Coordinates of C-alpha atoms and ligand atoms in Angstrom, one line a residue:
Chain Y
M650 CA -36.3 -0.3 -6.4
P651 CA -34.1 -2.3 -8.6
A652 CA -31.3 -4.2 -6.7
K653 CA -28.3 -6.2 -7.8
Q654 CA -26.0 -8.6 -6.1
G655 CA -22.2 -8.2 -7.0
F656 CA -18.7 -8.3 -5.9
L657 CA -17.0 -5.4 -4.7
I658 CA -13.2 -4.9 -5.2
T659 CA -11.4 -1.8 -3.5
V660 CA -9.0 0.1 -5.9
R661 CA -6.6 2.9 -6.0
T662 CA -7.6 5.8 -8.3
A663 CA -5.3 8.7 -9.3
R664 CA -7.8 11.2 -7.8
Q665 CA -8.1 9.4 -4.6
G666 CA -4.5 9.4 -4.2
A667 CA -4.0 13.2 -5.1
A668 CA -7.0 14.1 -2.9
M669 CA -5.7 12.1 -0.2
E670 CA -2.4 14.1 -0.2
K671 CA -4.3 17.5 -0.3
G672 CA -6.2 16.3 3.1
K673 CA -8.3 13.5 4.2
L674 CA -10.7 16.0 5.3
S675 CA -11.1 17.6 1.9
A676 CA -14.4 17.4 0.2
E677 CA -12.6 16.0 -2.6
Y678 CA -11.3 13.0 -0.9
V679 CA -14.7 12.2 0.7
A680 CA -16.3 12.6 -2.7
E681 CA -13.9 10.3 -4.6
T682 CA -13.6 7.6 -1.9
A683 CA -17.4 7.2 -2.0
T684 CA -17.5 7.0 -5.8
L685 CA -18.5 3.5 -7.4
T686 CA -17.4 2.2 -10.9
L687 CA -19.8 -0.1 -12.5
S688 CA -19.9 -1.5 -16.3
P689 CA -22.1 0.0 -18.6
R690 CA -24.4 -3.1 -18.6
D691 CA -24.9 -3.0 -14.8
Y692 CA -25.9 0.6 -15.3
E693 CA -28.3 -0.2 -17.7
E694 CA -29.7 -3.1 -15.8
L695 CA -30.2 -0.9 -12.6
G696 CA -31.3 2.1 -14.8
L697 CA -28.8 4.4 -13.5
K698 CA -27.8 7.9 -14.4
E699 CA -24.1 9.1 -14.2
G700 CA -23.6 10.4 -10.6
Q701 CA -26.9 9.0 -8.9
Q702 CA -26.6 7.8 -5.4
V703 CA -27.0 4.2 -4.6
K704 CA -27.1 2.2 -1.5
L705 CA -24.4 -0.7 -1.0
S706 CA -24.8 -3.5 1.6
S707 CA -22.4 -6.0 2.7
D708 CA -22.7 -8.5 5.4
S709 CA -20.7 -6.1 7.6
G710 CA -22.3 -2.7 6.9
Q711 CA -23.9 -0.2 4.5
A712 CA -22.9 2.9 2.8
L713 CA -24.3 5.7 0.1
V714 CA -22.1 5.8 -2.8
T715 CA -22.2 7.9 -6.1
C716 CA -22.0 6.0 -9.3
R717 CA -19.7 6.5 -12.2
F718 CA -19.5 3.9 -15.2
S719 CA -16.4 2.7 -16.9
E720 CA -15.5 -0.4 -19.1
G721 CA -15.2 -3.5 -17.0
P722 CA -16.7 -6.9 -15.7
D723 CA -20.2 -7.1 -15.2
G724 CA -21.4 -7.6 -11.4
V725 CA -18.1 -6.5 -10.2
F726 CA -18.1 -2.9 -8.6
F727 CA -15.0 -0.9 -7.9
L728 CA -14.7 1.6 -4.9
P729 CA -11.5 3.4 -4.1
L730 CA -9.9 2.5 -0.7
G731 CA -11.1 5.0 2.1
P732 CA -13.5 5.4 4.9
T733 CA -16.6 4.4 2.6
A734 CA -15.1 1.0 1.5
N735 CA -13.9 0.4 5.2
A736 CA -17.7 0.5 6.5
L737 CA -18.4 -2.3 4.3
I738 CA -15.4 -4.6 4.6
G739 CA -15.6 -7.4 7.1
E740 CA -13.1 -8.1 9.9
Q741 CA -12.2 -11.5 8.9
T742 CA -8.7 -11.9 7.8
Y743 CA -8.8 -15.9 7.4
G744 CA -5.4 -16.1 9.2
T745 CA -3.6 -13.7 7.1
G746 CA -3.8 -10.6 8.7
V747 CA -5.4 -9.2 5.5
P748 CA -9.2 -8.5 5.2
S749 CA -10.9 -9.1 1.8
Y750 CA -9.9 -5.6 0.4
K751 CA -10.2 -7.3 -3.0
G752 CA -13.3 -9.1 -3.1
F753 CA -16.6 -9.6 -1.0
N754 CA -20.3 -9.7 -2.0
V755 CA -22.4 -6.7 -1.8
E756 CA -26.0 -5.7 -2.7
I757 CA -26.3 -2.4 -4.8
E758 CA -29.8 -0.9 -4.5
T759 CA -31.1 2.1 -6.1
L760 CA -32.6 4.8 -3.6
D761 CA -36.4 5.9 -4.0
A762 CA -36.7 9.0 -6.3
Chain G
M813 CA 11.6 36.4 -0.4
P814 CA 14.2 34.7 -2.3
V815 CA 13.2 31.3 -3.9
T816 CA 15.7 28.5 -3.1
I817 CA 15.7 25.6 -5.7
H818 CA 16.5 22.1 -4.3
K819 CA 17.4 19.6 -7.0
D820 CA 17.4 15.7 -6.5
I821 CA 14.9 15.6 -3.8
V822 CA 13.2 12.6 -3.0
C823 CA 9.5 12.0 -3.4
T824 CA 7.9 10.3 -0.3
F825 CA 4.7 9.1 -1.5
C826 CA 4.9 5.8 -3.2
G827 CA 7.6 2.9 -3.2
A828 CA 9.1 4.4 -6.3
L829 CA 10.7 6.9 -4.7
C830 CA 11.8 9.0 -7.4
D831 CA 14.8 10.9 -6.6
D832 CA 14.9 13.5 -9.1
L833 CA 12.3 16.1 -7.9
E834 CA 13.2 19.9 -8.0
M835 CA 11.5 21.8 -5.1
H836 CA 11.1 25.4 -5.0
V837 CA 11.1 26.9 -1.6
E838 CA 10.2 30.4 -0.5
N839 CA 9.7 31.4 3.0
N840 CA 10.4 28.1 4.4
K841 CA 7.3 26.7 2.2
V842 CA 7.3 24.5 -0.9
I843 CA 5.7 26.6 -3.7
D844 CA 6.4 24.6 -6.8
V845 CA 7.6 21.1 -7.5
K846 CA 9.2 19.9 -11.0
N847 CA 9.6 16.2 -12.1
V848 CA 6.7 14.9 -10.1
C849 CA 3.4 13.3 -10.7
G850 CA 0.0 14.5 -9.2
I851 CA 0.0 12.6 -6.0
G852 CA 3.7 13.4 -5.5
R853 CA 3.1 17.1 -6.2
N854 CA 0.3 17.4 -3.6
K855 CA 2.5 15.5 -1.1
A856 CA 5.2 18.1 -1.5
L857 CA 2.9 21.0 -1.7
H858 CA 0.8 19.9 1.2
G859 CA 2.8 17.7 3.2
D860 CA 4.1 20.1 5.9
N861 CA 1.1 22.2 6.1
D862 CA -2.1 21.8 8.3
K863 CA -0.3 20.5 11.2
P864 CA -2.4 19.2 14.0
E865 CA -2.4 20.6 17.4
C866 CA -0.7 18.9 20.0
R867 CA -3.5 17.7 22.2
V868 CA -4.1 15.4 25.3
Y869 CA -7.7 14.2 25.8
G870 CA -9.0 16.9 23.4
E871 CA -7.0 19.8 25.0
R872 CA -4.1 21.8 23.7
A873 CA -1.0 20.5 25.4
T874 CA 2.8 21.0 25.5
L875 CA 5.1 18.4 23.9
E876 CA 6.3 17.7 27.5
E877 CA 2.7 17.0 28.6
A878 CA 2.0 14.8 25.6
Y879 CA 5.2 12.8 26.1
D880 CA 4.2 12.1 29.9
A881 CA 0.7 11.2 29.0
S882 CA 2.0 8.8 26.2
A883 CA 4.4 7.1 28.6
R884 CA 1.8 6.8 31.0
M885 CA -0.8 5.2 28.8
L886 CA 1.6 2.8 27.4
A887 CA 3.8 1.9 30.7
Q888 CA 0.0 1.1 32.4
A889 CA -1.2 -1.0 29.5
R890 CA -1.2 -4.9 29.7
S891 CA -1.0 -5.2 26.0
P892 CA 0.0 -2.1 24.2
L893 CA 0.3 -2.0 20.5
V894 CA 3.1 0.0 18.6
Y895 CA 1.9 0.2 14.9
G896 CA 2.3 2.2 11.7
F897 CA 5.4 3.4 10.1
S898 CA 4.8 3.4 6.4
S899 CA 5.5 7.1 6.0
T900 CA 8.6 7.5 8.5
V901 CA 12.1 7.1 8.4
A902 CA 14.0 3.8 9.1
E903 CA 15.8 5.6 12.1
A904 CA 12.4 6.0 13.6
N905 CA 11.2 2.5 12.8
R906 CA 14.3 1.2 14.8
V907 CA 13.2 3.1 18.0
G908 CA 9.6 2.0 17.3
V909 CA 10.8 -1.8 17.7
E910 CA 12.8 -0.9 20.8
L911 CA 9.7 0.6 22.4
A912 CA 7.7 -2.4 21.6
E913 CA 10.1 -4.6 23.3
I914 CA 10.4 -2.4 26.5
L915 CA 6.8 -2.3 26.4
R916 CA 6.2 -6.2 25.8
G917 CA 3.8 -5.2 23.2
G918 CA 2.6 -5.8 19.8
L919 CA 4.3 -4.6 16.7
D920 CA 3.2 -4.3 13.4
N921 CA 3.2 -2.2 10.2
C922 CA 1.1 -1.2 7.3
S923 CA 2.5 -4.0 5.0
S924 CA 0.5 -6.2 7.4
Y925 CA -2.7 -5.7 5.4
C926 CA -1.1 -4.7 1.7
H927 CA 1.9 -6.5 0.5
G928 CA 2.5 -8.6 3.7
P929 CA 1.5 -11.8 2.0
G930 CA 4.3 -11.2 -0.6
V931 CA 6.7 -11.0 2.2
L932 CA 5.4 -14.3 3.6
A933 CA 5.5 -15.8 0.2
R934 CA 9.2 -14.7 0.0
Q935 CA 10.0 -16.2 3.3
H936 CA 8.7 -19.7 1.7
V937 CA 10.1 -19.6 -1.7
G938 CA 12.4 -16.9 -1.9
L939 CA 12.3 -14.2 -4.5
P940 CA 14.3 -14.1 -8.0
T941 CA 14.5 -10.2 -8.1
C942 CA 16.4 -7.1 -9.4
T943 CA 16.5 -3.4 -8.9
L944 CA 14.6 -1.0 -10.9
G945 CA 17.8 0.2 -12.3
E946 CA 18.3 -3.4 -13.8
A947 CA 14.6 -3.0 -15.0
K948 CA 15.3 0.2 -16.7
N949 CA 18.6 -0.7 -18.3
R950 CA 17.8 -4.4 -19.4
A951 CA 14.3 -5.4 -19.4
D952 CA 12.8 -6.1 -22.8
L953 CA 9.7 -7.3 -21.4
V954 CA 7.5 -5.9 -18.4
V955 CA 4.6 -7.6 -16.9
F956 CA 2.3 -5.7 -14.7
W957 CA 0.2 -8.4 -12.5
G958 CA -2.8 -6.8 -10.4
A959 CA -1.1 -3.4 -10.5
N960 CA -2.2 -0.1 -12.0
P961 CA 0.9 2.1 -11.7
M962 CA -0.8 4.7 -13.9
E963 CA -2.9 5.5 -10.9
S964 CA -0.7 4.5 -8.0
H965 CA 2.8 4.9 -9.1
M966 CA 2.3 7.2 -12.0
R967 CA 6.0 7.9 -12.8
H968 CA 7.0 4.0 -12.7
F969 CA 6.8 3.5 -16.5
S970 CA 8.6 6.6 -17.4
R971 CA 11.6 6.2 -14.8
Y972 CA 11.9 2.7 -14.4
S973 CA 9.8 0.2 -16.6
V974 CA 7.9 0.7 -19.7
Q975 CA 8.9 4.0 -21.3
A976 CA 12.3 4.4 -19.4
K977 CA 15.2 4.6 -21.8
G978 CA 18.4 2.5 -20.5
M979 CA 21.9 1.1 -21.4
Y980 CA 20.4 -1.8 -23.5
T981 CA 16.9 -0.3 -24.2
P982 CA 17.8 2.9 -25.7
L983 CA 14.6 3.5 -27.5
G984 CA 12.5 3.0 -24.3
R985 CA 8.9 1.8 -25.3
K986 CA 10.0 0.7 -28.5
D987 CA 12.5 -1.6 -27.2
R988 CA 10.2 -3.5 -24.8
K989 CA 7.0 -5.4 -24.9
M990 CA 4.4 -5.0 -22.1
A991 CA 1.7 -7.3 -20.6
V992 CA -1.0 -6.7 -18.1
V993 CA -3.0 -9.1 -16.1
D994 CA -5.8 -7.5 -14.3
V995 CA -9.5 -7.8 -13.6
R996 CA -10.4 -4.6 -15.6
P997 CA -9.2 -2.4 -18.1
T998 CA -7.2 0.3 -16.6
P999 CA -5.1 3.0 -17.7
S1000 CA -2.1 1.1 -17.3
S1001 CA -3.7 -1.9 -19.3
K1002 CA -4.3 0.4 -22.3
N1003 CA -0.6 0.9 -22.8
A1004 CA 0.1 -2.8 -23.2
D1005 CA 0.8 -5.2 -26.0
L1006 CA -1.1 -7.9 -24.3
F1007 CA -4.0 -7.4 -21.8
F1008 CA -5.4 -10.4 -20.1
Q1009 CA -8.7 -9.3 -18.3
V1010 CA -9.0 -12.2 -15.8
T1011 CA -11.9 -13.5 -13.3
P1012 CA -11.5 -11.9 -9.8
G1013 CA -9.9 -14.6 -7.4
S1014 CA -8.3 -16.7 -10.3
D1015 CA -4.6 -15.8 -9.9
Y1016 CA -3.5 -19.1 -8.2
E1017 CA -5.2 -21.1 -10.9
I1018 CA -3.5 -18.9 -13.7
A1019 CA 0.0 -19.0 -12.2
T1020 CA -0.5 -22.7 -11.7
V1021 CA -1.5 -23.1 -15.3
L1022 CA 1.3 -20.8 -16.6
R1023 CA 4.0 -23.1 -14.5
A1024 CA 2.6 -26.1 -16.3
L1025 CA 3.0 -24.5 -19.9
V1026 CA 6.4 -23.2 -19.0
L1027 CA 7.6 -26.6 -17.9
E1028 CA 6.0 -28.3 -20.9
M1029 CA 3.8 -30.5 -18.5
P1030 CA 0.7 -32.1 -20.2
L1031 CA -2.7 -30.4 -19.4
P1032 CA -4.8 -33.3 -20.7
T1033 CA -8.1 -31.8 -19.6
L1034 CA -7.6 -28.4 -21.5
T1035 CA -7.8 -27.5 -24.9
D1036 CA -6.6 -24.2 -26.5
D1037 CA -10.4 -22.9 -26.1
S1038 CA -10.5 -23.8 -22.4
L1039 CA -10.8 -20.7 -19.9
V1040 CA -8.3 -20.3 -17.3
G1041 CA -9.0 -17.4 -15.2
G1042 CA -11.7 -16.2 -17.9
V1043 CA -9.1 -16.4 -20.8
P1044 CA -8.5 -19.0 -23.3
L1045 CA -5.4 -21.4 -22.8
A1046 CA -4.3 -20.1 -26.4
R1047 CA -3.6 -16.8 -25.0
W1048 CA -1.6 -17.8 -22.0
R1049 CA 0.5 -19.7 -24.4
E1050 CA 1.2 -16.5 -26.3
L1051 CA 2.3 -15.1 -22.9
V1052 CA 4.6 -18.0 -22.1
E1053 CA 6.2 -17.6 -25.6
L1054 CA 6.9 -13.9 -25.1
I1055 CA 8.4 -14.6 -21.9
K1056 CA 10.6 -17.5 -23.4
Q1057 CA 11.8 -15.4 -26.2
C1058 CA 12.7 -12.4 -24.2
K1059 CA 16.0 -11.4 -22.9
Y1060 CA 15.1 -9.9 -19.6
C1061 CA 11.8 -9.9 -18.0
V1062 CA 10.5 -8.4 -14.8
V1063 CA 7.0 -9.3 -13.3
F1064 CA 5.9 -6.3 -11.3
F1065 CA 3.0 -7.5 -8.9
G1066 CA 0.3 -5.4 -7.0
I1067 CA -2.1 -5.6 -4.2
G1068 CA -4.3 -7.2 -6.9
L1069 CA -2.5 -10.4 -6.2
T1070 CA -1.9 -10.0 -2.3
Q1071 CA -5.3 -8.8 -1.4
S1072 CA -7.2 -11.3 -3.6
Q1073 CA -8.4 -14.6 -2.5
G1074 CA -5.6 -16.8 -2.0
K1075 CA -3.3 -13.9 -0.8
D1076 CA 0.4 -15.1 0.1
L1077 CA -0.5 -18.4 -2.0
N1078 CA -1.0 -16.3 -5.1
V1079 CA 2.3 -14.7 -4.7
E1080 CA 3.9 -17.9 -3.8
Q1081 CA 3.0 -19.6 -7.1
L1082 CA 3.8 -16.4 -9.1
I1083 CA 7.4 -16.4 -7.5
R1084 CA 7.6 -20.3 -8.5
L1085 CA 6.3 -19.4 -12.1
V1086 CA 9.1 -16.7 -12.3
S1087 CA 11.7 -19.2 -10.9
D1088 CA 10.6 -21.8 -13.6
C1089 CA 11.1 -19.2 -16.2
N1090 CA 14.8 -18.9 -15.5
R1091 CA 15.4 -22.1 -17.1
Y1092 CA 14.9 -20.2 -20.5
T1093 CA 15.8 -16.7 -19.8
R1094 CA 16.3 -14.2 -17.0
V1095 CA 13.0 -13.4 -15.3
Y1096 CA 12.5 -11.4 -11.9
A1097 CA 9.5 -10.5 -9.8
M1098 CA 9.1 -7.1 -7.8
P1099 CA 6.4 -6.0 -5.5
M1100 CA 5.1 -2.5 -6.3
R1101 CA 5.2 -1.2 -2.9
G1102 CA 2.5 1.3 -1.9
H1103 CA 3.6 3.7 0.7
A1104 CA 7.0 5.1 0.4
N1105 CA 8.9 3.5 3.2
V1106 CA 6.5 0.5 4.0
N1107 CA 9.5 -1.6 2.6
G1108 CA 11.8 0.0 5.0
N1109 CA 9.5 -1.1 7.8
N1110 CA 9.9 -4.8 6.7
Q1111 CA 13.8 -4.1 6.5
V1112 CA 14.4 -2.6 9.8
F1113 CA 11.9 -5.1 11.6
V1114 CA 13.7 -7.9 10.1
W1115 CA 17.0 -6.7 11.1
Q1116 CA 15.8 -5.8 14.7
T1117 CA 13.7 -8.8 15.7
G1118 CA 14.2 -11.5 12.6
Y1119 CA 10.6 -11.0 11.5
P1120 CA 9.0 -8.4 9.0
L1121 CA 5.7 -7.9 10.5
A1122 CA 3.2 -9.2 12.9
I1123 CA 5.4 -9.5 16.0
S1124 CA 4.6 -9.9 19.7
F1125 CA 7.0 -9.2 22.5
N1126 CA 4.5 -10.2 25.2
R1127 CA 7.0 -13.3 26.2
G1128 CA 10.0 -10.8 26.3
Y1129 CA 11.2 -12.0 23.0
P1130 CA 10.0 -11.5 19.3
R1131 CA 7.2 -14.2 18.0
F1132 CA 5.7 -13.9 14.7
N1133 CA 2.5 -14.9 13.6
P1134 CA 0.4 -13.3 11.0
G1135 CA -3.3 -13.6 11.4
E1136 CA -2.7 -13.6 15.2
F1137 CA -0.5 -10.6 16.0
S1138 CA -1.4 -8.6 12.6
V1139 CA -2.7 -5.4 13.6
I1140 CA -6.6 -5.9 12.4
D1141 CA -6.7 -9.3 14.0
M1142 CA -5.3 -7.9 17.3
L1143 CA -8.0 -5.1 17.1
N1144 CA -10.7 -7.2 16.1
R1145 CA -10.2 -9.6 18.9
G1146 CA -9.8 -7.1 21.6
D1147 CA -6.4 -8.0 22.4
V1148 CA -4.9 -4.4 22.7
D1149 CA -5.4 -2.0 25.5
A1150 CA -3.6 1.1 24.2
A1151 CA -2.0 1.8 21.0
I1152 CA 0.7 4.3 19.7
I1153 CA 0.3 4.8 16.0
V1154 CA 3.0 6.4 13.8
A1155 CA 3.0 7.9 10.4
T1156 CA -0.1 6.2 9.3
D1157 CA -4.0 6.9 9.5
P1158 CA -5.9 4.0 10.5
A1159 CA -9.1 5.5 10.4
A1160 CA -8.7 5.9 6.8
H1161 CA -7.3 2.5 6.0
L1162 CA -8.6 -0.2 8.2
P1163 CA -11.9 -1.7 8.2
Y1164 CA -14.3 -0.1 10.5
T1165 CA -14.4 -2.6 13.2
A1166 CA -10.7 -2.1 13.8
V1167 CA -11.1 1.7 13.8
D1168 CA -14.0 1.3 16.8
A1169 CA -11.6 -1.2 18.7
L1170 CA -9.0 1.8 18.5
K1171 CA -11.5 4.3 19.4
K1172 CA -12.4 2.4 22.7
I1173 CA -8.6 2.1 24.1
P1174 CA -6.1 4.8 24.8
T1175 CA -4.7 6.0 21.5
I1176 CA -1.5 7.9 20.7
V1177 CA -0.9 9.3 17.2
L1178 CA 2.0 11.0 15.6
D1179 CA 1.4 12.7 12.5
P1180 CA 2.8 15.4 10.4
V1181 CA -0.9 16.5 9.1
N1182 CA -4.3 16.3 10.3
S1183 CA -5.9 13.0 9.4
L1184 CA -9.1 10.9 10.1
T1185 CA -7.2 9.5 13.3
T1186 CA -5.9 12.9 14.7
E1187 CA -9.6 13.7 14.9
W1188 CA -10.3 11.5 18.0
A1189 CA -6.9 10.1 19.2
N1190 CA -6.4 10.7 22.8
V1191 CA -3.0 12.1 22.5
V1192 CA -2.2 13.8 19.2
I1193 CA 1.5 14.8 18.7
P1194 CA 2.4 16.8 15.4
V1195 CA 5.4 16.0 14.1
A1196 CA 8.0 17.2 11.3
T1197 CA 7.4 15.6 7.5
S1198 CA 9.9 13.2 6.4
G1199 CA 11.7 14.3 3.2
L1200 CA 10.6 18.0 3.8
S1201 CA 11.4 18.7 7.2
A1202 CA 13.0 15.6 8.5
A1203 CA 16.2 13.6 7.1
G1204 CA 16.4 10.0 7.4
T1205 CA 16.4 6.7 5.3
Y1206 CA 13.6 5.1 3.2
Y1207 CA 13.8 1.9 1.1
R1208 CA 12.5 1.9 -2.6
M1209 CA 10.5 -1.1 -3.4
D1210 CA 13.6 -2.8 -5.1
N1211 CA 15.2 -2.6 -1.5
V1212 CA 17.5 0.3 -2.4
P1213 CA 18.0 2.4 0.7
I1214 CA 17.6 6.4 -0.2
R1215 CA 18.7 9.2 1.9
L1216 CA 15.9 11.9 2.4
R1217 CA 17.3 15.5 3.0
K1218 CA 15.5 18.3 5.2
I1219 CA 14.9 21.4 3.0
I1220 CA 12.5 23.3 5.3
D1221 CA 12.3 24.0 9.1
C1222 CA 9.5 22.8 11.2
E1223 CA 8.6 24.1 14.7
W1224 CA 7.8 20.4 15.8
P1225 CA 10.1 17.3 16.6
T1226 CA 10.6 14.4 14.0
D1227 CA 9.0 11.0 14.7
L1228 CA 12.6 9.7 16.0
E1229 CA 12.8 12.3 18.5
V1230 CA 9.2 11.9 19.8
L1231 CA 9.7 8.1 20.0
Q1232 CA 12.9 8.6 21.8
N1233 CA 11.3 10.9 24.4
I1234 CA 8.5 8.6 25.0
K1235 CA 10.8 5.5 25.2
E1236 CA 12.9 7.4 28.0
R1237 CA 9.9 8.0 30.1
V1238 CA 8.4 4.5 29.6
L1239 CA 11.9 3.2 30.9
N1240 CA 11.8 5.5 33.9
A1241 CA 8.2 4.6 34.4
K1242 CA 9.0 0.8 34.5
D1243 CA 12.0 1.4 36.9
H1244 CA 9.8 2.4 39.6
Ligands
SF4_691 S1 5.8 8.1 -8.7 FE1 5.7 8.0 -6.6 S2 7.6 8.4 -6.1 FE2 7.2 9.2 -8.2 S3 6.6 11.3 -8.0 FE3 4.9 10.0 -8.3 S4 4.2 9.5 -6.1 FE4 6.3 10.4 -5.8

């Protein structure tokens, strides 16, 4: 199973915002907040197809996400703010009150076919 | 049923607080909205539907029962937390502060983990800032740093910044230059004249080098090709020249700056940079506040306690210490033994460790709609929706207070009324 180390950054997306206001229990919100954006080169390296599910692991947790690609830096993955991202973020705030929403190390791993 | 049209209504989703919405109401329901973005539209159409049930420990309850249960939980706790407030009116914030004081509890709001670092930076170095009206009427250069308003504050460009037509910017976009600093291309950066795609976590370094360039200090170890935050120094010189030559520049910064490595220090250095630039021309900075009234939280907390966030009343007077009294740290350390949450949804926004800590203690939540927290909170109190079925004051991202009107009726009380009721009962319980 191909795997890669990378840096995860949580972001806002228009779809996440709009779906959140429709209802956080809506299928749209759940799906959008579990959609990971990667660069085309990471996509190629991992042999991914648009819409494929992968496993993300951090020091604090694991989550399944669906992949989408978009121009961006290699090795940096973007996940909308929401419950899926919250399962991966560590509790450390380094004395600031703010956890590392904008960046922590993760491993991305494709699942068995 | 006749349709009533309400004009100049305020959108209560994001800190841009657009106040030109037109809402069409039929049969006490918003059926259509004009002058609004996609997120604001959904907020208006769905913000007063899908009310949770009033519940105490999973059982349907009356409001009186819910108030009694809440007061009991809070009065019995040794270290209760009063938290949230980003989507409710300033008037309810004020009673929240009072409640925390009476309880000798913790008090925090959602800026604690979003723009809080920017608030701390402002305490250290001040903030040369302006209003959105000034940005619209005067700014011939706008810079967005770690912000992507096309997805988070969708009408910001057209109402206040990039495309807005103002007194000295009658041609809108043509009268302005736009620069974006971000870690990836975004829908916002596609509009920019200059885009700087930077390495994550390099904001402090970049702002430091920009200050040196602005102040014309020597940078002996760097050449024009040297990379600063992944971008050649020569390109940063271009940005500095653009700033020095403009008449009026506003730097809008987002949580790309406040939540990245460096946090408050990033903002501090950016503000210093902006101050330095004022030797040459007029340059201001403004945070792109997220939730509609999260700025109002800081305003009210400061005017009531002297501090904007992360407050503890456990000694009977307010103390302030981010990282110690911040909501996430308090929960992670297990320092809270009961919580009342107003107008926010921690289960959707906080790391799961903090959510798990909440699930282990008595938790009361006030929310106008079902949320991930209303699913499991011990007491759930449905409330009217600020800006639709409750009136009051919100503070825009530029600190301008804006009055919200009530345009539909709601069978449930407002946050303010609920908090007052709980406060009275806590006072009575403490007296005995
Ligand atoms: S930009 Fe913000 S305030 Fe304006 S309509 Fe959209 S969500 Fe509402």
